[in-house]
mmCIF file of N, CA and C in Angstrom:
data_model
loop_
_atom_site.group_PDB
_atom_site.id
_atom_site.type_symbol
_atom_site.label_atom_id
_atom_site.label_comp_id
_atom_site.label_asym_id
_atom_site.label_seq_id
_atom_site.Cartn_x
_atom_site.Cartn_y
_atom_site.Cartn_z
ATOM 1 N N UNK A 28 5.143 3.654 10.432
ATOM 2 C CA UNK A 28 4.274 2.781 9.652
ATOM 3 C C UNK A 28 3.322 2.136 10.832
ATOM 4 N N UNK A 29 1.948 2.277 10.436
ATOM 5 C CA UNK A 29 1.464 0.605 10.692
ATOM 6 C C UNK A 29 0.175 -0.180 8.890
ATOM 7 N N UNK A 30 0.174 -0.680 9.037
ATOM 8 C CA UNK A 30 -0.393 -1.444 8.140
ATOM 9 C C UNK A 30 -0.814 -2.885 8.920
ATOM 10 N N UNK A 31 -1.791 -3.681 7.548
ATOM 11 C CA UNK A 31 -1.859 -4.760 8.382
ATOM 12 C C UNK A 31 -1.442 -6.024 7.323
ATOM 13 N N UNK A 32 -1.819 -6.980 7.434
ATOM 14 C CA UNK A 32 -1.108 -8.308 6.580
ATOM 15 C C UNK A 32 -1.544 -7.746 5.052
ATOM 16 N N UNK A 33 -1.305 -7.975 4.171
ATOM 17 C CA UNK A 33 -1.419 -7.394 2.660
ATOM 18 C C UNK A 33 -2.202 -8.430 1.710
ATOM 19 N N UNK A 34 -2.555 -9.807 2.576
ATOM 20 C CA UNK A 34 -3.178 -10.656 1.793
ATOM 21 C C UNK A 34 -4.299 -10.876 3.050
ATOM 22 N N UNK A 35 -5.399 -11.434 2.343
ATOM 23 C CA UNK A 35 -6.383 -12.096 3.181
ATOM 24 C C UNK A 35 -6.961 -13.327 2.595
ATOM 25 N N UNK A 36 -6.603 -14.552 2.545
ATOM 26 C CA UNK A 36 -7.016 -15.639 1.498
ATOM 27 C C UNK A 36 -5.853 -15.492 0.253
ATOM 28 N N UNK A 37 -6.490 -15.478 -0.379
ATOM 29 C CA UNK A 37 -5.741 -15.439 -1.745
ATOM 30 C C UNK A 37 -5.489 -13.954 -2.188
ATOM 31 N N UNK A 38 -6.305 -13.026 -1.501
ATOM 32 C CA UNK A 38 -6.289 -11.499 -2.261
ATOM 33 C C UNK A 38 -5.064 -10.737 -1.569
ATOM 34 N N UNK A 39 -5.273 -9.954 -2.619
ATOM 35 C CA UNK A 39 -4.386 -8.447 -2.004
ATOM 36 C C UNK A 39 -5.290 -7.845 -1.510
ATOM 37 N N UNK A 40 -5.601 -7.135 -0.304
ATOM 38 C CA UNK A 40 -6.133 -5.795 0.472
ATOM 39 C C UNK A 40 -5.485 -4.552 0.630
ATOM 40 N N UNK A 41 -5.710 -3.536 0.310
ATOM 41 C CA UNK A 41 -5.202 -2.278 0.469
ATOM 42 C C UNK A 41 -4.542 -2.503 1.565
ATOM 43 N N UNK A 42 -3.255 -1.914 1.618
ATOM 44 C CA UNK A 42 -2.516 -1.593 3.562
ATOM 45 C C UNK A 42 -2.481 -0.401 3.613
ATOM 46 N N UNK A 43 -2.696 0.436 4.204
ATOM 47 C CA UNK A 43 -2.671 1.950 5.259
ATOM 48 C C UNK A 43 -1.445 2.042 5.994
ATOM 49 N N UNK A 44 -0.775 2.629 5.328
ATOM 50 C CA UNK A 44 0.654 3.228 5.530
ATOM 51 C C UNK A 44 0.355 4.411 6.518
ATOM 52 N N UNK A 45 0.218 4.594 7.638
ATOM 53 C CA UNK A 45 -0.076 5.452 8.489
ATOM 54 C C UNK A 45 1.068 6.299 9.325
ATOM 55 N N UNK A 46 1.226 7.461 9.230
ATOM 56 C CA UNK A 46 2.258 8.686 9.922
ATOM 57 C C UNK A 46 1.587 9.369 10.729
ATOM 58 N N UNK A 47 2.437 10.198 11.583
ATOM 59 C CA UNK A 47 1.891 11.357 12.402
ATOM 60 C C UNK A 47 1.301 12.545 11.623
ATOM 61 N N UNK A 48 1.687 12.555 10.194
ATOM 62 C CA UNK A 48 0.839 13.117 9.145
ATOM 63 C C UNK A 48 -0.053 12.922 8.065
ATOM 64 N N UNK A 49 0.398 11.652 7.315
ATOM 65 C CA UNK A 49 -0.525 11.311 6.414
ATOM 66 C C UNK A 49 -1.135 9.472 6.682
ATOM 67 N N UNK A 50 -2.193 9.505 6.032
ATOM 68 C CA UNK A 50 -2.456 8.324 5.684
ATOM 69 C C UNK A 50 -2.483 7.734 4.482
ATOM 70 N N UNK A 51 -2.199 6.760 3.993
ATOM 71 C CA UNK A 51 -2.114 6.220 2.487
ATOM 72 C C UNK A 51 -2.462 4.955 2.384
ATOM 73 N N UNK A 52 -3.387 4.860 1.591
ATOM 74 C CA UNK A 52 -4.499 3.470 1.231
ATOM 75 C C UNK A 52 -3.666 3.223 -0.002
ATOM 76 N N UNK A 53 -2.186 1.970 -0.300
ATOM 77 C CA UNK A 53 -1.683 1.500 -1.129
ATOM 78 C C UNK A 53 -2.324 0.439 -1.990
ATOM 79 N N UNK A 54 -2.911 0.118 -2.764
ATOM 80 C CA UNK A 54 -3.171 -1.065 -3.187
ATOM 81 C C UNK A 54 -2.216 -1.824 -4.375
ATOM 82 N N UNK A 55 -1.611 -2.808 -4.415
ATOM 83 C CA UNK A 55 -0.658 -2.777 -5.563
ATOM 84 C C UNK A 55 -1.216 -3.217 -6.705
ATOM 85 N N UNK A 56 -0.867 -2.581 -7.842
ATOM 86 C CA UNK A 56 -1.585 -2.706 -8.965
ATOM 87 C C UNK A 56 -2.717 -2.109 -9.250
ATOM 88 N N UNK A 57 -3.142 -1.186 -8.399
ATOM 89 C CA UNK A 57 -4.554 -0.588 -8.626
ATOM 90 C C UNK A 57 -4.358 0.517 -8.487
ATOM 91 N N UNK A 58 -3.758 1.448 -9.001
ATOM 92 C CA UNK A 58 -3.360 2.964 -8.630
ATOM 93 C C UNK A 58 -4.424 3.782 -8.405
ATOM 94 N N UNK A 59 -5.782 3.393 -9.280
ATOM 95 C CA UNK A 59 -7.185 4.298 -9.230
ATOM 96 C C UNK A 59 -7.265 4.050 -8.218
ATOM 97 N N UNK A 60 -7.192 3.244 -7.048
ATOM 98 C CA UNK A 60 -8.054 2.607 -5.961
ATOM 99 C C UNK A 60 -6.772 3.495 -4.671
ATOM 100 N N UNK A 61 -6.033 3.909 -4.852
ATOM 101 C CA UNK A 61 -5.258 4.516 -3.733
ATOM 102 C C UNK A 61 -5.520 5.703 -3.410
ATOM 103 N N UNK A 62 -5.611 6.240 -1.825
ATOM 104 C CA UNK A 62 -6.206 6.880 -1.532
ATOM 105 C C UNK A 62 -5.207 7.636 -0.313
ATOM 106 N N UNK A 63 -4.860 9.259 -0.561
ATOM 107 C CA UNK A 63 -3.811 10.018 0.396
ATOM 108 C C UNK A 63 -4.496 11.196 1.360
ATOM 109 N N UNK A 64 -4.600 11.059 2.347
ATOM 110 C CA UNK A 64 -5.301 12.386 3.165
ATOM 111 C C UNK A 64 -3.969 12.657 4.331
ATOM 112 N N UNK A 65 -4.163 13.980 4.511
ATOM 113 C CA UNK A 65 -3.297 14.875 5.594
ATOM 114 C C UNK A 65 -4.008 14.684 6.906
ATOM 115 N N UNK A 66 -3.657 14.239 7.550
ATOM 116 C CA UNK A 66 -4.363 13.941 9.339
ATOM 117 C C UNK A 66 -4.440 15.128 9.779
ATOM 118 N N UNK A 67 -4.127 15.836 10.074
ATOM 119 C CA UNK A 67 -3.882 17.018 10.955
ATOM 120 C C UNK A 67 -4.964 18.063 10.509
ATOM 121 N N UNK A 68 -5.542 18.226 9.399
ATOM 122 C CA UNK A 68 -6.432 18.848 8.653
ATOM 123 C C UNK A 68 -7.692 18.288 8.353
ATOM 124 N N UNK A 69 -7.376 16.937 7.890
ATOM 125 C CA UNK A 69 -8.735 15.926 7.703
ATOM 126 C C UNK A 69 -8.688 14.152 8.013
ATOM 127 N N UNK A 70 -8.968 14.402 9.894
ATOM 128 C CA UNK A 70 -8.567 13.463 10.553
ATOM 129 C C UNK A 70 -9.732 12.187 10.170
ATOM 130 N N UNK A 71 -10.688 12.644 9.431
ATOM 131 C CA UNK A 71 -11.912 11.720 8.926
ATOM 132 C C UNK A 71 -11.570 11.432 7.572
ATOM 133 N N UNK A 72 -10.648 11.324 6.690
ATOM 134 C CA UNK A 72 -9.921 11.334 5.793
ATOM 135 C C UNK A 72 -11.030 11.092 4.482
ATOM 136 N N UNK A 73 -11.463 12.547 4.568
ATOM 137 C CA UNK A 73 -12.832 12.677 3.546
ATOM 138 C C UNK A 73 -12.144 13.756 2.557
ATOM 139 N N UNK A 74 -10.686 13.843 2.477
ATOM 140 C CA UNK A 74 -10.291 14.443 0.918
ATOM 141 C C UNK A 74 -9.203 13.875 0.568
ATOM 142 N N UNK A 75 -9.074 13.301 -0.197
ATOM 143 C CA UNK A 75 -8.225 12.423 -1.051
ATOM 144 C C UNK A 75 -7.221 13.669 -1.452
ATOM 145 N N UNK A 76 -5.786 13.426 -1.293
ATOM 146 C CA UNK A 76 -5.277 14.661 -1.990
ATOM 147 C C UNK A 76 -3.962 13.762 -2.659
ATOM 148 N N UNK A 77 -3.971 12.562 -2.910
ATOM 149 C CA UNK A 77 -2.953 11.997 -3.932
ATOM 150 C C UNK A 77 -2.548 12.484 -5.237
ATOM 151 N N UNK A 78 -3.762 12.918 -5.558
ATOM 152 C CA UNK A 78 -3.490 13.363 -7.061
ATOM 153 C C UNK A 78 -2.465 14.669 -6.922
ATOM 154 N N UNK A 79 -2.457 15.616 -5.775
ATOM 155 C CA UNK A 79 -2.153 16.985 -5.773
ATOM 156 C C UNK A 79 -0.812 16.609 -5.009
ATOM 157 N N UNK A 80 -0.283 15.307 -4.477
ATOM 158 C CA UNK A 80 0.906 15.106 -4.033
ATOM 159 C C UNK A 80 1.148 13.982 -4.452
ATOM 160 N N UNK A 81 1.414 13.460 -5.138
ATOM 161 C CA UNK A 81 2.180 12.450 -5.385
ATOM 162 C C UNK A 81 3.402 11.709 -4.686
ATOM 163 N N UNK A 82 3.928 12.875 -4.450
ATOM 164 C CA UNK A 82 5.532 12.708 -4.014
ATOM 165 C C UNK A 82 5.202 12.263 -2.416
ATOM 166 N N UNK A 83 4.197 12.170 -2.087
ATOM 167 C CA UNK A 83 4.098 11.730 -0.441
ATOM 168 C C UNK A 83 3.826 10.370 -0.944
ATOM 169 N N UNK A 84 2.606 10.084 -1.905
ATOM 170 C CA UNK A 84 2.292 8.416 -1.858
ATOM 171 C C UNK A 84 3.577 8.062 -2.310
ATOM 172 N N UNK A 85 4.313 8.358 -3.094
ATOM 173 C CA UNK A 85 5.249 7.730 -3.817
ATOM 174 C C UNK A 85 6.113 7.340 -2.441
ATOM 175 N N UNK A 86 7.165 8.197 -1.966
ATOM 176 C CA UNK A 86 7.265 8.192 -0.155
ATOM 177 C C UNK A 86 6.962 7.074 0.613
ATOM 178 N N UNK A 87 5.794 7.395 0.700
ATOM 179 C CA UNK A 87 5.481 5.883 1.674
ATOM 180 C C UNK A 87 5.088 4.723 1.127
ATOM 181 N N UNK A 88 4.472 4.748 0.009
ATOM 182 C CA UNK A 88 4.968 3.115 -0.964
ATOM 183 C C UNK A 88 5.977 2.713 -0.573
ATOM 184 N N UNK A 89 7.416 3.605 -1.137
ATOM 185 C CA UNK A 89 8.731 3.251 -1.084
ATOM 186 C C UNK A 89 9.271 3.221 0.387
ATOM 187 N N UNK A 90 8.709 3.553 1.295
ATOM 188 C CA UNK A 90 9.249 3.404 3.128
ATOM 189 C C UNK A 90 8.364 1.677 3.634
ATOM 190 N N UNK A 91 7.258 1.871 2.705
ATOM 191 C CA UNK A 91 6.264 0.322 3.122
ATOM 192 C C UNK A 91 7.017 -0.653 2.397
ATOM 193 N N UNK A 92 7.712 -0.440 1.154
ATOM 194 C CA UNK A 92 8.169 -1.682 0.280
ATOM 195 C C UNK A 92 9.229 -1.936 0.988
ATOM 196 N N UNK A 93 9.971 -0.890 1.749
ATOM 197 C CA UNK A 93 11.295 -1.083 1.898
ATOM 198 C C UNK A 93 10.968 -1.814 3.171
ATOM 199 N N UNK A 94 10.402 -1.656 4.006
ATOM 200 C CA UNK A 94 10.270 -2.651 5.422
ATOM 201 C C UNK A 94 9.584 -3.432 5.050
ATOM 202 N N UNK A 95 8.969 -4.255 4.121
ATOM 203 C CA UNK A 95 8.270 -5.132 3.477
ATOM 204 C C UNK A 95 9.620 -6.168 2.699
ATOM 205 N N UNK A 96 10.717 -5.686 2.240
ATOM 206 C CA UNK A 96 11.394 -6.687 1.790
ATOM 207 C C UNK A 96 12.069 -7.091 2.955
ATOM 208 N N UNK A 97 12.535 -6.404 4.159
ATOM 209 C CA UNK A 97 12.862 -7.001 5.541
ATOM 210 C C UNK A 97 12.474 -8.083 5.844
ATOM 211 N N UNK A 98 11.069 -7.657 5.923
ATOM 212 C CA UNK A 98 10.225 -9.191 6.634
ATOM 213 C C UNK A 98 9.715 -10.093 6.020
ATOM 214 N N UNK A 99 9.381 -9.713 4.409
ATOM 215 C CA UNK A 99 9.329 -10.721 3.622
ATOM 216 C C UNK A 99 9.585 -10.709 2.251
ATOM 217 N N UNK A 100 10.760 -10.538 1.427
ATOM 218 C CA UNK A 100 11.233 -10.430 0.551
ATOM 219 C C UNK A 100 10.619 -10.883 -0.821
ATOM 220 N N UNK A 101 9.653 -12.067 -0.650
ATOM 221 C CA UNK A 101 9.421 -12.650 -1.920
ATOM 222 C C UNK A 101 7.650 -12.159 -2.095
ATOM 223 N N UNK A 102 7.429 -11.920 -0.724
ATOM 224 C CA UNK A 102 6.156 -10.767 -0.937
ATOM 225 C C UNK A 102 6.184 -9.075 -1.999
ATOM 226 N N UNK A 103 7.477 -8.806 -0.684
ATOM 227 C CA UNK A 103 7.493 -7.032 -1.696
ATOM 228 C C UNK A 103 7.513 -7.662 -3.087
ATOM 229 N N UNK A 104 8.383 -8.643 -3.605
ATOM 230 C CA UNK A 104 8.858 -8.267 -5.037
ATOM 231 C C UNK A 104 7.813 -8.791 -5.829
ATOM 232 N N UNK A 105 6.731 -9.474 -5.117
ATOM 233 C CA UNK A 105 5.421 -10.175 -5.689
ATOM 234 C C UNK A 105 4.687 -9.135 -6.073
ATOM 235 N N UNK A 106 4.579 -8.187 -4.887
ATOM 236 C CA UNK A 106 3.619 -6.947 -4.778
ATOM 237 C C UNK A 106 3.754 -5.912 -6.006
ATOM 238 N N UNK A 107 5.450 -5.917 -5.374
ATOM 239 C CA UNK A 107 5.944 -4.592 -6.947
ATOM 240 C C UNK A 107 5.474 -5.350 -8.805
ATOM 241 N N UNK A 108 5.870 -6.473 -8.897
ATOM 242 C CA UNK A 108 5.553 -7.100 -10.076
ATOM 243 C C UNK A 108 4.031 -7.008 -10.126
ATOM 244 N N UNK A 109 3.190 -7.339 -9.701
ATOM 245 C CA UNK A 109 1.295 -6.654 -9.699
ATOM 246 C C UNK A 109 1.264 -5.232 -9.595
ATOM 247 N N UNK A 110 2.161 -4.262 -9.449
ATOM 248 C CA UNK A 110 1.914 -2.941 -9.984
ATOM 249 C C UNK A 110 2.320 -3.204 -10.969
ATOM 250 N N UNK A 111 3.443 -3.848 -11.864
ATOM 251 C CA UNK A 111 3.599 -3.811 -13.183
ATOM 252 C C UNK A 111 2.268 -4.960 -14.165
ATOM 253 N N UNK A 112 2.052 -5.541 -13.528
ATOM 254 C CA UNK A 112 0.724 -6.851 -14.345
ATOM 255 C C UNK A 112 -0.074 -6.654 -13.377
ATOM 256 N N UNK A 113 -1.214 -5.882 -13.470
ATOM 257 C CA UNK A 113 -2.341 -6.661 -12.529
ATOM 258 C C UNK A 113 -3.150 -7.226 -12.367
ATOM 259 N N UNK A 114 -2.756 -8.412 -13.465
ATOM 260 C CA UNK A 114 -3.038 -9.915 -13.840
ATOM 261 C C UNK A 114 -2.748 -10.599 -12.250
ATOM 262 N N UNK A 115 -1.591 -10.175 -12.228
ATOM 263 C CA UNK A 115 -0.581 -10.958 -10.904
ATOM 264 C C UNK A 115 -1.755 -10.739 -9.621
ATOM 265 N N UNK A 116 -2.990 -10.244 -9.727
ATOM 266 C CA UNK A 116 -2.856 -9.763 -8.240
ATOM 267 C C UNK A 116 -3.664 -10.653 -7.542
ATOM 268 N N UNK A 117 -4.360 -11.785 -8.172
ATOM 269 C CA UNK A 117 -5.295 -12.646 -8.203
ATOM 270 C C UNK A 117 -5.095 -13.463 -9.012
ATOM 271 N N UNK A 118 -5.093 -15.048 -8.529
ATOM 272 C CA UNK A 118 -5.244 -15.218 -6.863
ATOM 273 C C UNK A 118 -3.189 -14.645 -5.966
ATOM 274 N N UNK A 119 -3.478 -14.814 -5.280
ATOM 275 C CA UNK A 119 -1.762 -14.515 -5.005
ATOM 276 C C UNK A 119 -1.415 -15.797 -4.220
ATOM 277 N N UNK A 120 -0.106 -16.031 -4.853
ATOM 278 C CA UNK A 120 0.648 -17.035 -4.352
ATOM 279 C C UNK A 120 0.669 -16.758 -2.646
ATOM 280 N N UNK A 121 1.370 -18.242 -2.178
ATOM 281 C CA UNK A 121 1.193 -18.340 -0.510
ATOM 282 C C UNK A 121 2.844 -18.216 0.062
ATOM 283 N N UNK A 122 2.480 -17.351 0.906
ATOM 284 C CA UNK A 122 4.039 -16.751 1.483
ATOM 285 C C UNK A 122 3.663 -17.068 2.786
ATOM 286 N N UNK A 123 5.236 -17.309 3.126
ATOM 287 C CA UNK A 123 4.999 -16.980 4.928
ATOM 288 C C UNK A 123 5.035 -16.577 5.247
ATOM 289 N N UNK A 124 4.460 -15.972 6.459
ATOM 290 C CA UNK A 124 3.911 -15.079 7.241
ATOM 291 C C UNK A 124 5.187 -15.161 8.702
ATOM 292 N N UNK A 125 5.532 -13.548 8.705
ATOM 293 C CA UNK A 125 6.587 -13.620 9.472
ATOM 294 C C UNK A 125 6.170 -13.369 10.516
ATOM 295 N N UNK A 126 6.613 -13.301 11.913
ATOM 296 C CA UNK A 126 6.183 -12.771 13.343
ATOM 297 C C UNK A 126 6.026 -14.313 13.776
#
């Protein structure tokens, strides 16, 4: 998985989870803004496949949040809460950065 820190200042930003095959743009609390691309046939990421392959998006999201739980359990829990209540997305609370 590759991603960047999911907060810039006090705002959520999308986390891009990339594997050899897939690129998934994950927005906590904003599934309408999420995108999924199959890199072997769409390296320019022009054809969003999320609607047709929700299981891939779900698995990549779970892998990312599992990793984030290991790095920063508070942030992972808050991101999951933001999925249930988008009002929690802004402003983001301060979380310690790992690493």
